[in-house]
Amino acid sequence: ELRPTDSGQVGFFADQVANWQWFRDRLAGAPAASAVLNLFAYTGGSTLAAAKAGASVTHVDASRPAVAWARRNAELSGLADAPIRWIVDDALKFVQREARRGAKYDGIILDPPKFGRGPKGEVWEVYKSLPNLLDECRKCLSDNPLFVIVTVYAVRASAIHVSQAVDEM
């Protein structure tokens, strides 16, 4: 479902299509029921691509309307019964709880905004918050992870800096 939002977005970022194919290929050769965590999951494009590839997906976004939109997209895509957990929460708080629970994921998708707010007013600033989030995500990686994919659209965040942060993770 595509529709204009107040911010000028339409619910889909075409540049993500290459990423969807990349991690679908990774999941295709993986054991059945690989677990994928999608943070800042928005309207669900990455969630649906991973679910279609056979993964069990945890979809996390701080926006209740975005999660509702993503659920609608799952229905429209014939994936209403796919193993997807729909979570409205602050990404960092959710990952910290998952780490305490011992949850493990074979793939992690992060597409954070430059700036945002969680459902309880938590502040997200990519330059300050991403390193801590990556550290917490590391605790949730399975012993043999398939992938971690991070896309950052912020002028001051160079690809080299983000790559090094993921490598350290």
XYZ file of C-alpha atoms in Angstrom:
169
model
C 0.000 0.000 0.000
C 1.512 3.273 -1.085
C 0.063 6.592 -0.005
C 1.451 10.040 0.675
C 2.245 10.935 4.268
C 2.449 14.361 5.873
C 6.252 14.145 5.650
C 6.154 13.530 1.891
C 7.033 9.842 2.036
C 4.888 7.182 0.379
C 5.734 4.138 2.508
C 8.370 2.644 0.253
C 12.035 3.401 -0.421
C 13.009 2.015 -3.834
C 16.717 1.928 -2.967
C 15.953 -0.845 -0.457
C 14.958 -3.336 -3.176
C 18.593 -4.362 -3.761
C 18.977 -5.008 -0.021
C 15.842 -7.171 -0.001
C 17.254 -9.339 -2.778
C 20.634 -9.546 -1.025
C 19.285 -10.854 2.273
C 16.680 -13.067 0.558
C 19.621 -14.755 -1.191
C 21.353 -15.208 2.182
C 18.196 -16.697 3.691
C 17.563 -18.995 0.717
C 20.472 -21.263 1.626
C 19.931 -21.017 5.379
C 18.367 -23.531 7.736
C 14.588 -23.414 7.913
C 13.034 -20.870 10.269
C 15.967 -18.510 10.465
C 15.146 -15.662 12.843
C 15.430 -12.084 11.566
C 15.134 -8.878 13.590
C 14.029 -5.803 11.635
C 14.534 -2.565 13.580
C 13.066 0.766 12.428
C 10.937 -1.488 10.238
C 8.520 1.183 8.957
C 5.882 -0.171 6.542
C 7.406 -3.629 6.338
C 9.183 -3.993 2.998
C 12.214 -5.692 4.563
C 10.024 -7.688 6.931
C 7.947 -9.031 4.060
C 11.006 -9.852 1.940
C 12.528 -11.842 4.811
C 9.237 -13.583 5.620
C 8.727 -14.507 1.967
C 12.221 -16.067 2.026
C 11.091 -18.283 4.913
C 12.403 -16.386 7.929
C 10.605 -15.867 11.197
C 10.662 -12.073 11.561
C 10.394 -9.690 14.490
C 9.246 -6.322 13.109
C 9.982 -3.386 15.452
C 9.038 0.239 14.915
C 8.250 3.050 17.356
C 5.287 4.233 15.286
C 1.990 2.461 15.878
C 0.582 3.741 12.530
C 3.655 2.426 10.676
C 3.279 -1.025 12.256
C -0.433 -1.062 11.348
C 0.513 -0.113 7.782
C 3.094 -2.928 7.713
C 0.489 -5.454 8.893
C -1.813 -4.278 6.120
C 1.039 -4.743 3.650
C 1.505 -8.308 4.903
C -2.183 -8.991 4.268
C -2.032 -7.453 0.789
C 1.071 -9.538 0.022
C -0.494 -12.834 1.060
C 1.697 -13.024 4.165
C -0.925 -12.425 6.862
C -0.190 -15.860 8.356
C 3.610 -15.608 8.047
C 5.597 -15.945 11.298
C 5.937 -12.217 11.998
C 5.876 -10.604 15.453
C 4.626 -7.021 15.234
C 6.170 -4.830 17.944
C 5.611 -1.131 18.691
C 8.609 -0.156 20.799
C 11.801 1.825 21.021
C 14.454 -0.156 19.119
C 17.172 0.110 21.768
C 14.874 -0.786 24.672
C 13.497 -3.760 22.743
C 16.963 -5.101 21.875
C 18.136 -4.678 25.479
C 15.167 -6.766 26.677
C 15.807 -9.389 23.997
C 19.457 -9.635 25.084
C 18.393 -10.168 28.716
C 15.958 -12.879 27.572
C 18.709 -14.615 25.591
C 16.931 -14.137 22.259
C 19.092 -14.868 19.220
C 18.719 -13.733 15.636
C 20.364 -15.045 12.472
C 19.918 -11.745 10.673
C 19.480 -8.155 11.783
C 18.213 -5.335 9.584
C 18.679 -1.740 10.747
C 17.406 1.228 8.763
C 17.431 3.968 11.393
C 16.401 7.553 10.818
C 18.831 10.378 11.447
C 16.552 11.546 14.271
C 13.423 10.126 15.835
C 11.414 9.549 18.960
C 10.287 6.300 20.545
C 6.708 5.651 21.632
C 7.446 7.079 25.096
C 9.452 10.050 23.871
C 12.849 8.308 23.772
C 15.251 10.304 21.611
C 17.135 8.652 18.754
C 20.080 10.491 17.181
C 21.942 8.246 14.763
C 25.396 9.694 15.517
C 25.022 9.200 19.272
C 22.703 6.194 19.420
C 23.907 3.803 16.712
C 27.089 2.552 18.454
C 25.153 1.578 21.587
C 22.409 -0.085 19.544
C 24.976 -2.103 17.574
C 26.588 -3.223 20.819
C 23.232 -4.423 22.131
C 22.401 -6.102 18.794
C 25.678 -8.028 18.978
C 24.384 -9.699 22.127
C 21.385 -10.959 20.147
C 23.286 -12.477 17.230
C 23.214 -16.240 16.850
C 26.495 -18.147 16.899
C 26.502 -18.304 13.088
C 24.698 -15.187 11.880
C 23.756 -14.866 8.232
C 23.880 -11.082 8.026
C 23.682 -7.683 9.645
C 22.619 -4.947 7.272
C 22.687 -1.269 8.229
C 21.545 1.593 6.044
C 22.129 5.118 7.279
C 20.983 8.207 5.430
C 22.799 10.991 7.220
C 25.275 13.305 5.553
C 27.893 13.150 8.324
C 27.848 9.337 8.585
C 30.349 8.024 6.063
C 30.047 4.512 4.695
C 33.504 3.773 6.114
C 32.478 4.856 9.622
C 29.287 2.782 9.543
C 31.164 -0.221 8.111
C 33.769 -0.006 10.870
C 31.023 0.179 13.517
C 29.394 -2.958 12.111
C 32.763 -4.731 11.889
C 33.389 -3.948 15.565
C 29.967 -5.355 16.356
